[in-house]
Amino acid sequence: HDSETVTETVASSPKRLHIAVIDTGIGITPDYTDKLFQPFIQIDSALNRQHNGTGLGLALVKCIAELHGGQVRVTSEVGVGSCFTLDLPLITVTPSAHEVLSQQISNSEVSSTTGSASSLILLAEDNEATTKTVSRYLRAKGYCVIVANTGQDAITLAQSRHPDLILMDIQMPGMDGLEATHQIRRDPSLVKVPVLAMTALAMTGDRERCLAAGANDYLRKPVKLQELVATIQRLLSVNNAFS
Ligand code: MN
């Protein structure tokens, strides 16, 4: 019902808002400008690439802009920079609609539980936003969380803190998560610690490569937080049963 109301307003609204963001970055070749708005596509897709991110930002922007009756475009020149333009219908938001939105946001806030879990989880993840979201959620669920931002830090922390479970991002700068998992498995004191791999590659064979490196299970990004906790609980209970 809400979307119908919005559509009517859009159709009757002649005013539009144009936003242009210009950078002087590396630029994008014409081959890539089409792919740019597809989910999980990144220009540098190497596992150990230096530019981080999940490849979802522009796909989300396009999706949200289109849901609002707008559009996103890009023009770019390699070595010169890019210009992204966002075009949206200009709608006056009534206070009541704003109140509804605030209510929806507060309803979707993470609710803390009285779970008895106090296991130590090592989160190896280079993306700051993901680290914040996942660690905040896991702490709300009663877990202790320590964070490593590189594969090398993950190994060092695993050796010094002996976590109950390692949550391993595969795409990290420097040493990637596959290599870090390999090395953790070669340490006799860490051979049994459950490793849950997370990848944003969305390629066939991901799961097999993660498991071959020594991971116990694998989740595809964007990770659903409830599914993440369910998988963590399962891996911890299996591991406790065998130790
Ligand atoms: Mn990453």
PDB file of C-alpha atoms and ligand atoms in Angstrom:
ATOM      1  CA  HIS A   1       0.000   0.000   0.000  1.00  0.00           C
ATOM      2  CA  ASP A   2       2.778   2.392   0.890  1.00  0.00           C
ATOM      3  CA  SER A   3       4.533   1.835  -2.420  1.00  0.00           C
ATOM      4  CA  GLU A   4       1.327   2.631  -4.318  1.00  0.00           C
ATOM      5  CA  THR A   5       1.115   5.952  -2.520  1.00  0.00           C
ATOM      6  CA  VAL A   6       4.716   6.712  -3.385  1.00  0.00           C
ATOM      7  CA  THR A   7       4.191   5.791  -7.041  1.00  0.00           C
ATOM      8  CA  GLU A   8       1.251   8.203  -7.300  1.00  0.00           C
ATOM      9  CA  THR A   9       3.313  10.979  -5.785  1.00  0.00           C
ATOM     10  CA  VAL A  10       6.177  10.231  -8.151  1.00  0.00           C
ATOM     11  CA  ALA A  11       3.921  10.348 -11.188  1.00  0.00           C
ATOM     12  CA  SER A  12       2.478  13.702 -10.167  1.00  0.00           C
ATOM     13  CA  SER A  13       5.802  15.234  -9.085  1.00  0.00           C
ATOM     14  CA  PRO A  14       7.459  17.236 -11.856  1.00  0.00           C
ATOM     15  CA  LYS A  15      10.380  18.275  -9.627  1.00  0.00           C
ATOM     16  CA  ARG A  16      13.487  16.140  -9.634  1.00  0.00           C
ATOM     17  CA  LEU A  17      16.644  16.172  -7.553  1.00  0.00           C
ATOM     18  CA  HIS A  18      19.992  15.725  -9.332  1.00  0.00           C
ATOM     19  CA  ILE A  19      23.133  14.887  -7.366  1.00  0.00           C
ATOM     20  CA  ALA A  20      26.507  14.526  -9.079  1.00  0.00           C
ATOM     21  CA  VAL A  21      29.616  13.173  -7.337  1.00  0.00           C
ATOM     22  CA  ILE A  22      32.876  13.716  -9.210  1.00  0.00           C
ATOM     23  CA  ASP A  23      36.181  12.136  -8.240  1.00  0.00           C
ATOM     24  CA  THR A  24      39.708  12.303  -9.581  1.00  0.00           C
ATOM     25  CA  GLY A  25      40.335   8.593  -8.987  1.00  0.00           C
ATOM     26  CA  ILE A  26      41.629   5.789 -11.177  1.00  0.00           C
ATOM     27  CA  GLY A  27      38.666   5.919 -13.551  1.00  0.00           C
ATOM     28  CA  ILE A  28      36.741   3.034 -15.096  1.00  0.00           C
ATOM     29  CA  THR A  29      37.087   1.557 -18.571  1.00  0.00           C
ATOM     30  CA  PRO A  30      33.895   1.401 -20.689  1.00  0.00           C
ATOM     31  CA  ASP A  31      33.973  -2.425 -20.337  1.00  0.00           C
ATOM     32  CA  TYR A  32      33.377  -2.072 -16.616  1.00  0.00           C
ATOM     33  CA  THR A  33      30.854   0.762 -16.465  1.00  0.00           C
ATOM     34  CA  ASP A  34      28.050  -1.686 -17.370  1.00  0.00           C
ATOM     35  CA  LYS A  35      29.147  -4.251 -14.779  1.00  0.00           C
ATOM     36  CA  LEU A  36      29.676  -1.659 -12.075  1.00  0.00           C
ATOM     37  CA  PHE A  37      26.110  -1.775 -10.751  1.00  0.00           C
ATOM     38  CA  GLN A  38      25.898  -5.566 -10.590  1.00  0.00           C
ATOM     39  CA  PRO A  39      26.205  -7.095  -7.108  1.00  0.00           C
ATOM     40  CA  PHE A  40      29.594  -8.496  -6.028  1.00  0.00           C
ATOM     41  CA  ILE A  41      31.434  -7.118  -9.061  1.00  0.00           C
ATOM     42  CA  GLN A  42      34.667  -5.312  -8.289  1.00  0.00           C
ATOM     43  CA  ILE A  43      37.233  -4.062 -10.760  1.00  0.00           C
ATOM     44  CA  ASP A  44      40.083  -5.588  -8.759  1.00  0.00           C
ATOM     45  CA  SER A  45      38.717  -8.989  -7.766  1.00  0.00           C
ATOM     46  CA  ALA A  46      41.968 -10.597  -6.544  1.00  0.00           C
ATOM     47  CA  LEU A  47      41.648 -12.268  -3.141  1.00  0.00           C
ATOM     48  CA  ASN A  48      44.406 -10.113  -1.679  1.00  0.00           C
ATOM     49  CA  ARG A  49      43.468  -6.852  -3.388  1.00  0.00           C
ATOM     50  CA  GLN A  50      44.294  -3.625  -1.583  1.00  0.00           C
ATOM     51  CA  HIS A  51      40.932  -1.914  -2.172  1.00  0.00           C
ATOM     52  CA  ASN A  52      38.435  -3.467   0.190  1.00  0.00           C
ATOM     53  CA  GLY A  53      34.667  -3.729   0.054  1.00  0.00           C
ATOM     54  CA  THR A  54      32.120  -6.323  -0.936  1.00  0.00           C
ATOM     55  CA  GLY A  55      31.037  -4.997  -4.341  1.00  0.00           C
ATOM     56  CA  LEU A  56      27.529  -4.289  -3.069  1.00  0.00           C
ATOM     57  CA  GLY A  57      27.498  -0.511  -2.606  1.00  0.00           C
ATOM     58  CA  LEU A  58      26.657   0.581  -6.137  1.00  0.00           C
ATOM     59  CA  ALA A  59      24.255  -2.318  -6.673  1.00  0.00           C
ATOM     60  CA  LEU A  60      22.345  -1.178  -3.562  1.00  0.00           C
ATOM     61  CA  VAL A  61      22.399   2.467  -4.669  1.00  0.00           C
ATOM     62  CA  LYS A  62      20.950   1.505  -8.066  1.00  0.00           C
ATOM     63  CA  CYS A  63      18.308  -0.727  -6.487  1.00  0.00           C
ATOM     64  CA  ILE A  64      17.223   1.879  -3.913  1.00  0.00           C
ATOM     65  CA  ALA A  65      17.257   4.722  -6.465  1.00  0.00           C
ATOM     66  CA  GLU A  66      15.033   2.724  -8.844  1.00  0.00           C
ATOM     67  CA  LEU A  67      12.644   1.780  -6.020  1.00  0.00           C
ATOM     68  CA  HIS A  68      12.233   5.534  -5.459  1.00  0.00           C
ATOM     69  CA  GLY A  69      11.560   6.129  -9.150  1.00  0.00           C
ATOM     70  CA  GLY A  70      15.043   7.466  -9.807  1.00  0.00           C
ATOM     71  CA  GLN A  71      18.172   6.349 -11.586  1.00  0.00           C
ATOM     72  CA  VAL A  72      21.954   6.257 -11.286  1.00  0.00           C
ATOM     73  CA  ARG A  73      24.463   6.812 -14.083  1.00  0.00           C
ATOM     74  CA  VAL A  74      28.214   6.976 -14.414  1.00  0.00           C
ATOM     75  CA  THR A  75      30.575   8.570 -16.883  1.00  0.00           C
ATOM     76  CA  SER A  76      34.279   7.941 -16.525  1.00  0.00           C
ATOM     77  CA  GLU A  77      37.673   8.346 -18.078  1.00  0.00           C
ATOM     78  CA  VAL A  78      40.600   6.105 -17.143  1.00  0.00           C
ATOM     79  CA  GLY A  79      43.294   7.999 -15.238  1.00  0.00           C
ATOM     80  CA  VAL A  80      41.115  11.122 -15.010  1.00  0.00           C
ATOM     81  CA  GLY A  81      38.172  10.221 -12.790  1.00  0.00           C
ATOM     82  CA  SER A  82      34.480   9.390 -12.669  1.00  0.00           C
ATOM     83  CA  CYS A  83      31.201  11.232 -12.353  1.00  0.00           C
ATOM     84  CA  PHE A  84      28.264   9.449 -10.707  1.00  0.00           C
ATOM     85  CA  THR A  85      24.857  11.060 -11.054  1.00  0.00           C
ATOM     86  CA  LEU A  86      21.791  10.275  -8.983  1.00  0.00           C
ATOM     87  CA  ASP A  87      18.440  11.465 -10.227  1.00  0.00           C
ATOM     88  CA  LEU A  88      15.421  11.256  -7.901  1.00  0.00           C
ATOM     89  CA  PRO A  89      11.852  12.569  -7.930  1.00  0.00           C
ATOM     90  CA  LEU A  90      11.555  15.322  -5.327  1.00  0.00           C
ATOM     91  CA  ILE A  91       8.902  14.306  -2.786  1.00  0.00           C
ATOM     92  CA  THR A  92       7.925  16.223   0.333  1.00  0.00           C
ATOM     93  CA  VAL A  93       7.981  13.787   3.254  1.00  0.00           C
ATOM     94  CA  THR A  94       5.092  14.281   5.659  1.00  0.00           C
ATOM     95  CA  PRO A  95       5.847  14.036   9.410  1.00  0.00           C
ATOM     96  CA  SER A  96       3.612  10.974   9.741  1.00  0.00           C
ATOM     97  CA  ALA A  97       5.586   9.041   7.105  1.00  0.00           C
ATOM     98  CA  HIS A  98       8.783   9.981   8.892  1.00  0.00           C
ATOM     99  CA  GLU A  99       7.419   8.717  12.211  1.00  0.00           C
ATOM    100  CA  VAL A 100       6.466   5.401  10.596  1.00  0.00           C
ATOM    101  CA  LEU A 101       9.993   5.017   9.198  1.00  0.00           C
ATOM    102  CA  SER A 102      11.616   5.769  12.596  1.00  0.00           C
ATOM    103  CA  GLN A 103       9.363   3.188  14.212  1.00  0.00           C
ATOM    104  CA  GLN A 104      10.332   0.578  11.598  1.00  0.00           C
ATOM    105  CA  ILE A 105      14.021   1.270  12.149  1.00  0.00           C
ATOM    106  CA  SER A 106      13.786   0.982  15.937  1.00  0.00           C
ATOM    107  CA  ASN A 107      11.791  -2.263  15.602  1.00  0.00           C
ATOM    108  CA  SER A 108      14.544  -3.810  13.502  1.00  0.00           C
ATOM    109  CA  GLU A 109      17.284  -2.966  16.020  1.00  0.00           C
ATOM    110  CA  VAL A 110      19.249  -5.906  17.316  1.00  0.00           C
ATOM    111  CA  SER A 111      17.603  -7.284  20.418  1.00  0.00           C
ATOM    112  CA  SER A 112      19.935  -8.605  23.048  1.00  0.00           C
ATOM    113  CA  THR A 113      19.323 -12.036  24.421  1.00  0.00           C
ATOM    114  CA  THR A 114      19.964 -13.709  27.705  1.00  0.00           C
ATOM    115  CA  GLY A 115      21.905 -16.470  25.973  1.00  0.00           C
ATOM    116  CA  SER A 116      24.420 -18.286  28.124  1.00  0.00           C
ATOM    117  CA  ALA A 117      27.013 -18.329  25.318  1.00  0.00           C
ATOM    118  CA  SER A 118      30.271 -16.818  26.451  1.00  0.00           C
ATOM    119  CA  SER A 119      32.497 -18.483  23.883  1.00  0.00           C
ATOM    120  CA  LEU A 120      35.395 -16.476  22.488  1.00  0.00           C
ATOM    121  CA  ILE A 121      35.058 -15.767  18.776  1.00  0.00           C
ATOM    122  CA  LEU A 122      37.896 -14.440  16.649  1.00  0.00           C
ATOM    123  CA  LEU A 123      36.514 -12.324  13.819  1.00  0.00           C
ATOM    124  CA  ALA A 124      39.050 -11.959  10.983  1.00  0.00           C
ATOM    125  CA  GLU A 125      37.627  -9.315   8.672  1.00  0.00           C
ATOM    126  CA  ASP A 126      39.162  -6.282   6.962  1.00  0.00           C
ATOM    127  CA  ASN A 127      35.968  -4.344   6.266  1.00  0.00           C
ATOM    128  CA  GLU A 128      35.253  -1.923   9.094  1.00  0.00           C
ATOM    129  CA  ALA A 129      31.478  -1.782   8.580  1.00  0.00           C
ATOM    130  CA  THR A 130      31.174  -5.584   8.558  1.00  0.00           C
ATOM    131  CA  THR A 131      33.427  -5.858  11.616  1.00  0.00           C
ATOM    132  CA  LYS A 132      31.268  -3.393  13.556  1.00  0.00           C
ATOM    133  CA  THR A 133      27.968  -4.991  12.544  1.00  0.00           C
ATOM    134  CA  VAL A 134      28.992  -8.590  13.161  1.00  0.00           C
ATOM    135  CA  SER A 135      30.889  -7.963  16.414  1.00  0.00           C
ATOM    136  CA  ARG A 136      28.058  -5.843  17.826  1.00  0.00           C
ATOM    137  CA  TYR A 137      25.508  -8.527  16.972  1.00  0.00           C
ATOM    138  CA  LEU A 138      27.589 -11.381  18.373  1.00  0.00           C
ATOM    139  CA  ARG A 139      28.270  -9.450  21.608  1.00  0.00           C
ATOM    140  CA  ALA A 140      24.529  -8.789  21.929  1.00  0.00           C
ATOM    141  CA  LYS A 141      24.089 -12.560  21.646  1.00  0.00           C
ATOM    142  CA  GLY A 142      26.462 -13.067  24.578  1.00  0.00           C
ATOM    143  CA  TYR A 143      29.699 -13.975  22.776  1.00  0.00           C
ATOM    144  CA  CYS A 144      33.100 -12.467  23.489  1.00  0.00           C
ATOM    145  CA  VAL A 145      34.564 -11.131  20.239  1.00  0.00           C
ATOM    146  CA  ILE A 146      38.135 -10.263  19.313  1.00  0.00           C
ATOM    147  CA  VAL A 147      38.920  -8.779  15.898  1.00  0.00           C
ATOM    148  CA  ALA A 148      41.795  -9.224  13.440  1.00  0.00           C
ATOM    149  CA  ASN A 149      41.957  -7.114  10.282  1.00  0.00           C
ATOM    150  CA  THR A 150      44.465  -9.187   8.302  1.00  0.00           C
ATOM    151  CA  GLY A 151      45.237 -12.855   7.776  1.00  0.00           C
ATOM    152  CA  GLN A 152      48.537 -12.478   9.616  1.00  0.00           C
ATOM    153  CA  ASP A 153      46.846 -10.837  12.629  1.00  0.00           C
ATOM    154  CA  ALA A 154      44.287 -13.652  12.642  1.00  0.00           C
ATOM    155  CA  ILE A 155      47.044 -16.259  12.990  1.00  0.00           C
ATOM    156  CA  THR A 156      48.836 -14.293  15.727  1.00  0.00           C
ATOM    157  CA  LEU A 157      45.626 -13.741  17.719  1.00  0.00           C
ATOM    158  CA  ALA A 158      44.503 -17.348  17.265  1.00  0.00           C
ATOM    159  CA  GLN A 159      47.839 -18.556  18.656  1.00  0.00           C
ATOM    160  CA  SER A 160      47.814 -16.189  21.645  1.00  0.00           C
ATOM    161  CA  ARG A 161      44.099 -16.313  22.589  1.00  0.00           C
ATOM    162  CA  HIS A 162      42.947 -19.778  21.446  1.00  0.00           C
ATOM    163  CA  PRO A 163      39.407 -18.753  20.460  1.00  0.00           C
ATOM    164  CA  ASP A 164      36.521 -21.241  20.524  1.00  0.00           C
ATOM    165  CA  LEU A 165      35.723 -20.403  16.912  1.00  0.00           C
ATOM    166  CA  ILE A 166      37.232 -18.355  14.076  1.00  0.00           C
ATOM    167  CA  LEU A 167      35.070 -16.387  11.683  1.00  0.00           C
ATOM    168  CA  MET A 168      37.289 -15.967   8.631  1.00  0.00           C
ATOM    169  CA  ASP A 169      36.736 -13.474   5.830  1.00  0.00           C
ATOM    170  CA  ILE A 170      38.395 -14.858   2.681  1.00  0.00           C
ATOM    171  CA  GLN A 171      39.097 -11.569   0.905  1.00  0.00           C
ATOM    172  CA  MET A 172      41.648  -9.620   2.944  1.00  0.00           C
ATOM    173  CA  PRO A 173      44.635  -7.500   1.887  1.00  0.00           C
ATOM    174  CA  GLY A 174      48.067  -9.093   2.263  1.00  0.00           C
ATOM    175  CA  MET A 175      47.467 -12.668   3.391  1.00  0.00           C
ATOM    176  CA  ASP A 176      43.977 -13.818   2.357  1.00  0.00           C
ATOM    177  CA  GLY A 177      41.679 -15.953   4.489  1.00  0.00           C
ATOM    178  CA  LEU A 178      42.392 -19.196   2.616  1.00  0.00           C
ATOM    179  CA  GLU A 179      46.117 -18.960   3.379  1.00  0.00           C
ATOM    180  CA  ALA A 180      45.443 -17.895   6.992  1.00  0.00           C
ATOM    181  CA  THR A 181      43.153 -20.929   7.421  1.00  0.00           C
ATOM    182  CA  HIS A 182      45.858 -23.199   5.937  1.00  0.00           C
ATOM    183  CA  GLN A 183      48.411 -21.913   8.423  1.00  0.00           C
ATOM    184  CA  ILE A 184      46.040 -22.136  11.394  1.00  0.00           C
ATOM    185  CA  ARG A 185      45.374 -25.780  10.527  1.00  0.00           C
ATOM    186  CA  ARG A 186      49.136 -26.473  10.506  1.00  0.00           C
ATOM    187  CA  ASP A 187      49.402 -25.336  14.156  1.00  0.00           C
ATOM    188  CA  PRO A 188      48.809 -28.442  16.348  1.00  0.00           C
ATOM    189  CA  SER A 189      47.190 -26.340  19.099  1.00  0.00           C
ATOM    190  CA  LEU A 190      44.649 -24.886  16.638  1.00  0.00           C
ATOM    191  CA  VAL A 191      43.945 -27.937  14.537  1.00  0.00           C
ATOM    192  CA  LYS A 192      40.496 -28.475  16.082  1.00  0.00           C
ATOM    193  CA  VAL A 193      39.228 -24.896  16.353  1.00  0.00           C
ATOM    194  CA  PRO A 194      36.170 -24.505  14.112  1.00  0.00           C
ATOM    195  CA  VAL A 195      36.744 -22.108  11.210  1.00  0.00           C
ATOM    196  CA  LEU A 196      33.702 -20.569   9.540  1.00  0.00           C
ATOM    197  CA  ALA A 197      34.672 -18.954   6.227  1.00  0.00           C
ATOM    198  CA  MET A 198      32.805 -16.003   4.698  1.00  0.00           C
ATOM    199  CA  THR A 199      33.166 -15.023   1.054  1.00  0.00           C
ATOM    200  CA  ALA A 200      31.657 -12.401  -1.180  1.00  0.00           C
ATOM    201  CA  LEU A 201      32.928 -14.068  -4.351  1.00  0.00           C
ATOM    202  CA  ALA A 202      29.671 -15.785  -5.263  1.00  0.00           C
ATOM    203  CA  MET A 203      31.550 -18.128  -7.551  1.00  0.00           C
ATOM    204  CA  THR A 204      31.053 -21.863  -7.949  1.00  0.00           C
ATOM    205  CA  GLY A 205      33.735 -23.782  -6.136  1.00  0.00           C
ATOM    206  CA  ASP A 206      33.959 -21.273  -3.248  1.00  0.00           C
ATOM    207  CA  ARG A 207      32.699 -23.784  -0.758  1.00  0.00           C
ATOM    208  CA  GLU A 208      35.105 -26.483  -1.930  1.00  0.00           C
ATOM    209  CA  ARG A 209      38.088 -24.133  -1.817  1.00  0.00           C
ATOM    210  CA  CYS A 210      37.226 -22.987   1.714  1.00  0.00           C
ATOM    211  CA  LEU A 211      36.735 -26.539   2.963  1.00  0.00           C
ATOM    212  CA  ALA A 212      39.935 -27.705   1.224  1.00  0.00           C
ATOM    213  CA  ALA A 213      41.839 -24.931   3.049  1.00  0.00           C
ATOM    214  CA  GLY A 214      40.599 -26.365   6.344  1.00  0.00           C
ATOM    215  CA  ALA A 215      37.390 -24.436   7.045  1.00  0.00           C
ATOM    216  CA  ASN A 216      34.547 -26.369   8.715  1.00  0.00           C
ATOM    217  CA  ASP A 217      31.797 -24.456   6.984  1.00  0.00           C
ATOM    218  CA  TYR A 218      31.194 -21.521   4.701  1.00  0.00           C
ATOM    219  CA  LEU A 219      28.692 -18.667   4.476  1.00  0.00           C
ATOM    220  CA  ARG A 220      28.156 -16.429   1.501  1.00  0.00           C
ATOM    221  CA  LYS A 221      28.131 -12.656   2.015  1.00  0.00           C
ATOM    222  CA  PRO A 222      26.070 -10.701   2.715  1.00  0.00           C
ATOM    223  CA  VAL A 223      25.802 -12.923   5.790  1.00  0.00           C
ATOM    224  CA  LYS A 224      22.387 -13.095   7.437  1.00  0.00           C
ATOM    225  CA  LEU A 225      23.063 -12.444  11.133  1.00  0.00           C
ATOM    226  CA  GLN A 226      20.563 -15.022  12.428  1.00  0.00           C
ATOM    227  CA  GLU A 227      21.968 -17.659  10.073  1.00  0.00           C
ATOM    228  CA  LEU A 228      25.470 -16.718  11.224  1.00  0.00           C
ATOM    229  CA  VAL A 229      24.603 -17.270  14.887  1.00  0.00           C
ATOM    230  CA  ALA A 230      22.812 -20.546  14.094  1.00  0.00           C
ATOM    231  CA  THR A 231      25.893 -21.808  12.220  1.00  0.00           C
ATOM    232  CA  ILE A 232      28.233 -20.687  15.019  1.00  0.00           C
ATOM    233  CA  GLN A 233      26.090 -22.475  17.617  1.00  0.00           C
ATOM    234  CA  ARG A 234      26.058 -25.639  15.515  1.00  0.00           C
ATOM    235  CA  LEU A 235      29.850 -25.626  15.007  1.00  0.00           C
ATOM    236  CA  LEU A 236      30.483 -24.943  18.703  1.00  0.00           C
ATOM    237  CA  SER A 237      28.162 -27.753  19.836  1.00  0.00           C
ATOM    238  CA  VAL A 238      29.713 -30.228  17.382  1.00  0.00           C
ATOM    239  CA  ASN A 239      33.172 -29.254  18.557  1.00  0.00           C
ATOM    240  CA  ASN A 240      32.247 -29.532  22.247  1.00  0.00           C
ATOM    241  CA  ALA A 241      30.784 -32.983  21.631  1.00  0.00           C
ATOM    242  CA  PHE A 242      34.128 -34.189  20.257  1.00  0.00           C
ATOM    243  CA  SER A 243      36.430 -32.549  22.813  1.00  0.00           C
TER     244      SER A 243
HETATM  245 MN    MN B   1      37.332  -8.650   3.032  1.00  0.00          MN
END
